[in-house]
Amino acid sequence: MATLGSIWAQSRDGVIGDGVGMPWHLPEDLKHFKDTTMGHPIIMGRRTWEALPIQPLPGRVNHVLSSRTPGAWSDGAYVSHDLPDLEADAWIIGGGQLYEATLDEVDVIERTLIDATLEPAVATPVYAPRIGDEFELVSDGEWQTSTTGLRYKFQRFERKA
Ligand SMILES: NC(=O)c1ccc[n+]([C@@H]2O[C@H](COP(=O)([O-])OP(=O)(O)OC[C@H]3O[C@@H](n4cnc5c(N)ncnc54)[C@H](OP(=O)(O)O)[C@@H]3O)[C@@H](O)[C@H]2O)c1
């Protein structure tokens, strides 16, 4: 059976974005995201799609969840109302609404934890979902320091059997 994963980066206080973009610059995380998702279908909410720097993200089949009718706005992506039934291992790539709505469906979470507290600084924070007891932390990477000075680490959670 195909595996469904979620991948996100968050601050210590759970912030994943400011409603438009991500309130940090972490090139190592962008590389991690690319390495992890390349070649796999990716699934995202309409707002995350609208904020992509390149539409569609290359090397991956792009799926967008939206109640809207596909059109020029969605060129390069498949639009659906519900999670598409995919046969290949796929990644949910955001944003907050979609991570929350699909948490019960995912088998794996790849989380980048950023050693920062952002709540006071970000006026309109979007949050990661809370990872509950149904998941176990199977890999907890070493803290690393980005070229930008931010500290971060990569973590992997898997759904308990
Ligand atoms: N840190 C990270 O790793 C990361 C990754 C991705 C995004 N982000 C951040 O997340 C923020 C955007 O997140 P967001 O929560 O505002 O928006 P979002 O989840 O990207 O998109 C929300 C839209 O997706 C559609 N949608 C969501 N859930 C759905 C469902 N269950 N069924 C059908 N359609 C559904 C709806 O589109 P319609 O209104 O068209 O129906 C909804 O308005 C940005 O700040 C972005 O930078 C962070």
Tab-separated table of C-alpha atoms and ligand atoms in Angstrom:
chain	number	residue	atom	x	y	z
A	1	MET	CA	0.000	0.000	0.000
A	2	ALA	CA	1.240	3.480	-0.762
A	3	THR	CA	2.521	5.622	2.080
A	4	LEU	CA	1.153	9.074	2.725
A	5	GLY	CA	3.434	11.537	4.490
A	6	SER	CA	3.265	15.114	5.678
A	7	ILE	CA	6.279	17.345	5.571
A	8	TRP	CA	6.597	20.690	7.270
A	9	ALA	CA	8.921	23.075	9.078
A	10	GLN	CA	7.836	24.763	12.286
A	11	SER	CA	9.157	26.965	15.042
A	12	ARG	CA	9.282	25.706	18.635
A	13	ASP	CA	5.875	27.306	19.214
A	14	GLY	CA	4.362	25.574	16.203
A	15	VAL	CA	4.301	28.420	13.675
A	16	ILE	CA	4.576	27.238	10.049
A	17	GLY	CA	3.780	30.470	8.267
A	18	ASP	CA	2.389	33.967	8.360
A	19	GLY	CA	-0.548	33.222	6.064
A	20	VAL	CA	1.397	33.950	2.904
A	21	GLY	CA	4.915	32.640	3.273
A	22	MET	CA	7.314	31.192	5.785
A	23	PRO	CA	8.782	33.717	8.212
A	24	TRP	CA	12.365	32.402	7.953
A	25	HIS	CA	15.003	31.656	5.376
A	26	LEU	CA	16.408	28.165	5.754
A	27	PRO	CA	18.078	26.899	2.553
A	28	GLU	CA	18.989	23.562	4.184
A	29	ASP	CA	15.300	22.914	4.786
A	30	LEU	CA	14.427	23.752	1.182
A	31	LYS	CA	17.012	21.159	0.089
A	32	HIS	CA	15.616	18.610	2.555
A	33	PHE	CA	12.119	19.284	1.211
A	34	LYS	CA	13.298	18.865	-2.375
A	35	ASP	CA	15.266	15.675	-1.644
A	36	THR	CA	12.333	14.139	0.231
A	37	THR	CA	9.554	14.978	-2.208
A	38	MET	CA	11.296	14.776	-5.586
A	39	GLY	CA	9.681	12.205	-7.862
A	40	HIS	CA	6.619	11.814	-5.633
A	41	PRO	CA	3.150	13.269	-6.017
A	42	ILE	CA	2.650	16.285	-3.758
A	43	ILE	CA	-0.674	17.458	-2.362
A	44	MET	CA	-1.340	20.965	-1.113
A	45	GLY	CA	-4.071	23.393	-0.171
A	46	ARG	CA	-5.064	26.157	-2.582
A	47	ARG	CA	-3.340	28.868	-0.552
A	48	THR	CA	-0.034	27.027	-0.512
A	49	TRP	CA	-0.349	26.505	-4.263
A	50	GLU	CA	-0.913	30.234	-4.761
A	51	ALA	CA	2.233	31.005	-2.746
A	52	LEU	CA	4.535	28.613	-4.643
A	53	PRO	CA	7.528	30.365	-6.183
A	54	ILE	CA	7.202	28.078	-9.229
A	55	GLN	CA	3.903	26.536	-10.367
A	56	PRO	CA	3.919	23.592	-10.581
A	57	LEU	CA	6.865	22.433	-8.474
A	58	PRO	CA	8.990	20.552	-11.015
A	59	GLY	CA	9.682	16.818	-10.969
A	60	ARG	CA	6.550	16.094	-8.945
A	61	VAL	CA	2.889	15.695	-9.906
A	62	ASN	CA	1.149	18.605	-8.177
A	63	HIS	CA	-2.296	18.087	-6.618
A	64	VAL	CA	-4.268	21.000	-5.174
A	65	LEU	CA	-7.240	20.637	-2.848
A	66	SER	CA	-9.838	23.324	-3.405
A	67	SER	CA	-13.573	23.845	-3.670
A	68	ARG	CA	-12.903	26.036	-6.701
A	69	THR	CA	-13.336	25.008	-10.310
A	70	PRO	CA	-10.015	24.371	-12.032
A	71	GLY	CA	-8.985	27.113	-14.422
A	72	ALA	CA	-6.086	29.295	-15.423
A	73	TRP	CA	-5.270	29.696	-11.724
A	74	SER	CA	-4.536	25.964	-11.443
A	75	ASP	CA	-2.597	25.390	-14.663
A	76	GLY	CA	-0.073	22.627	-14.134
A	77	ALA	CA	-1.895	20.983	-11.219
A	78	TYR	CA	-4.696	18.498	-10.666
A	79	VAL	CA	-7.490	20.020	-8.582
A	80	SER	CA	-9.715	17.911	-6.348
A	81	HIS	CA	-12.211	18.431	-3.532
A	82	ASP	CA	-10.878	15.529	-1.483
A	83	LEU	CA	-7.623	13.719	-0.992
A	84	PRO	CA	-6.814	12.009	-4.285
A	85	ASP	CA	-6.547	8.227	-4.130
A	86	LEU	CA	-2.933	7.776	-5.216
A	87	GLU	CA	-1.075	4.559	-5.830
A	88	ALA	CA	2.377	6.091	-5.359
A	89	ASP	CA	3.893	7.288	-2.077
A	90	ALA	CA	2.851	10.925	-1.759
A	91	TRP	CA	3.541	13.958	0.404
A	92	ILE	CA	1.191	16.527	1.876
A	93	ILE	CA	3.145	19.784	1.641
A	94	GLY	CA	0.835	22.234	3.375
A	95	GLY	CA	-0.474	24.418	4.522
A	96	GLY	CA	-1.976	24.581	7.985
A	97	GLN	CA	-5.522	23.671	6.972
A	98	LEU	CA	-4.404	20.730	4.925
A	99	TYR	CA	-2.003	19.322	7.533
A	100	GLU	CA	-4.803	19.459	10.093
A	101	ALA	CA	-7.449	17.973	7.803
A	102	THR	CA	-5.244	15.036	6.752
A	103	LEU	CA	-3.422	14.180	9.987
A	104	ASP	CA	-5.575	11.100	10.553
A	105	GLU	CA	-4.632	9.792	7.112
A	106	VAL	CA	-0.855	10.148	7.204
A	107	ASP	CA	1.592	7.397	8.094
A	108	VAL	CA	4.725	9.523	8.336
A	109	ILE	CA	5.609	13.079	9.337
A	110	GLU	CA	8.892	14.685	8.343
A	111	ARG	CA	9.239	17.728	10.571
A	112	THR	CA	11.931	20.354	10.589
A	113	LEU	CA	12.085	21.930	14.017
A	114	ILE	CA	13.458	25.465	14.016
A	115	ASP	CA	14.994	26.736	17.217
A	116	ALA	CA	12.980	29.948	17.318
A	117	THR	CA	9.866	31.268	19.010
A	118	LEU	CA	7.848	33.302	16.550
A	119	GLU	CA	4.450	33.881	18.047
A	120	PRO	CA	4.907	37.490	19.113
A	121	ALA	CA	6.671	38.474	15.885
A	122	VAL	CA	4.225	36.963	13.372
A	123	ALA	CA	0.967	38.895	13.278
A	124	THR	CA	-1.150	36.223	11.546
A	125	PRO	CA	0.439	32.896	12.461
A	126	VAL	CA	-0.549	29.626	10.818
A	127	TYR	CA	0.133	26.594	13.001
A	128	ALA	CA	1.235	23.017	12.527
A	129	PRO	CA	-1.122	20.401	13.908
A	130	ARG	CA	-0.301	18.834	17.258
A	131	ILE	CA	1.371	15.469	16.787
A	132	GLY	CA	-0.430	13.099	19.140
A	133	ASP	CA	0.348	9.784	20.812
A	134	GLU	CA	-0.645	7.885	17.702
A	135	PHE	CA	2.767	8.830	16.310
A	136	GLU	CA	6.207	7.941	17.620
A	137	LEU	CA	9.398	9.887	17.090
A	138	VAL	CA	11.626	7.439	15.196
A	139	SER	CA	14.425	9.809	14.244
A	140	ASP	CA	15.512	12.922	16.083
A	141	GLY	CA	18.422	14.550	14.246
A	142	GLU	CA	21.230	16.573	15.770
A	143	TRP	CA	20.775	20.315	16.051
A	144	GLN	CA	22.515	21.993	13.128
A	145	THR	CA	23.274	25.612	12.357
A	146	SER	CA	22.155	27.053	9.018
A	147	THR	CA	24.268	29.370	6.894
A	148	THR	CA	21.649	31.925	7.941
A	149	GLY	CA	22.474	31.361	11.611
A	150	LEU	CA	19.201	29.624	12.519
A	151	ARG	CA	19.423	26.356	14.429
A	152	TYR	CA	17.273	23.506	13.170
A	153	LYS	CA	16.928	19.739	13.235
A	154	PHE	CA	15.147	17.117	11.165
A	155	GLN	CA	12.717	14.730	12.837
A	156	ARG	CA	10.677	11.818	11.580
A	157	PHE	CA	7.504	10.505	13.173
A	158	GLU	CA	5.722	7.309	12.196
A	159	ARG	CA	2.238	6.141	13.021
A	160	LYS	CA	2.315	3.472	15.721
A	161	ALA	CA	1.341	0.009	14.567
B	1	LIG	N1	6.379	25.677	7.131
B	1	LIG	C1	5.959	24.849	6.204
B	1	LIG	O1	6.496	23.745	6.065
B	1	LIG	C2	4.840	25.247	5.298
B	1	LIG	C3	4.474	24.462	4.207
B	1	LIG	C4	3.399	24.879	3.411
B	1	LIG	C5	2.723	26.040	3.699
B	1	LIG	N2	3.120	26.771	4.781
B	1	LIG	C6	2.424	28.003	5.131
B	1	LIG	O2	1.053	27.729	5.392
B	1	LIG	C7	0.306	28.926	5.136
B	1	LIG	C8	-0.889	28.565	4.273
B	1	LIG	O3	-1.704	27.635	4.989
B	1	LIG	P1	-3.283	27.831	5.106
B	1	LIG	O4	-3.760	26.944	6.206
B	1	LIG	O5	-3.589	29.301	5.179
B	1	LIG	O6	-3.829	27.331	3.683
B	1	LIG	P2	-3.703	25.942	2.873
B	1	LIG	O7	-3.932	24.757	3.761
B	1	LIG	O8	-2.487	25.961	2.022
B	1	LIG	O9	-4.924	26.113	1.847
B	1	LIG	C9	-6.211	26.259	2.351
B	1	LIG	C10	-7.190	26.029	1.217
B	1	LIG	O10	-7.060	24.694	0.742
B	1	LIG	C11	-8.352	24.143	0.490
B	1	LIG	N3	-8.565	23.092	1.489
B	1	LIG	C12	-8.027	22.975	2.700
B	1	LIG	N4	-8.436	21.850	3.329
B	1	LIG	C13	-9.241	21.230	2.466
B	1	LIG	C14	-9.968	20.009	2.514
B	1	LIG	N5	-9.933	19.197	3.594
B	1	LIG	N6	-10.713	19.671	1.459
B	1	LIG	C15	-10.743	20.458	0.376
B	1	LIG	N7	-10.068	21.639	0.253
B	1	LIG	C16	-9.327	22.015	1.295
B	1	LIG	C17	-9.323	25.303	0.602
B	1	LIG	O11	-9.304	25.929	-0.669
B	1	LIG	P3	-10.582	26.741	-1.292
B	1	LIG	O12	-10.746	27.944	-0.402
B	1	LIG	O13	-10.128	27.080	-2.671
B	1	LIG	O14	-11.748	25.783	-1.229
B	1	LIG	C18	-8.644	26.176	1.643
B	1	LIG	O15	-9.037	27.530	1.593
B	1	LIG	C19	1.269	29.909	4.487
B	1	LIG	O16	1.742	30.832	5.457
B	1	LIG	C20	2.415	29.016	4.030
B	1	LIG	O17	3.650	29.707	3.968
B	1	LIG	C21	4.150	26.403	5.575
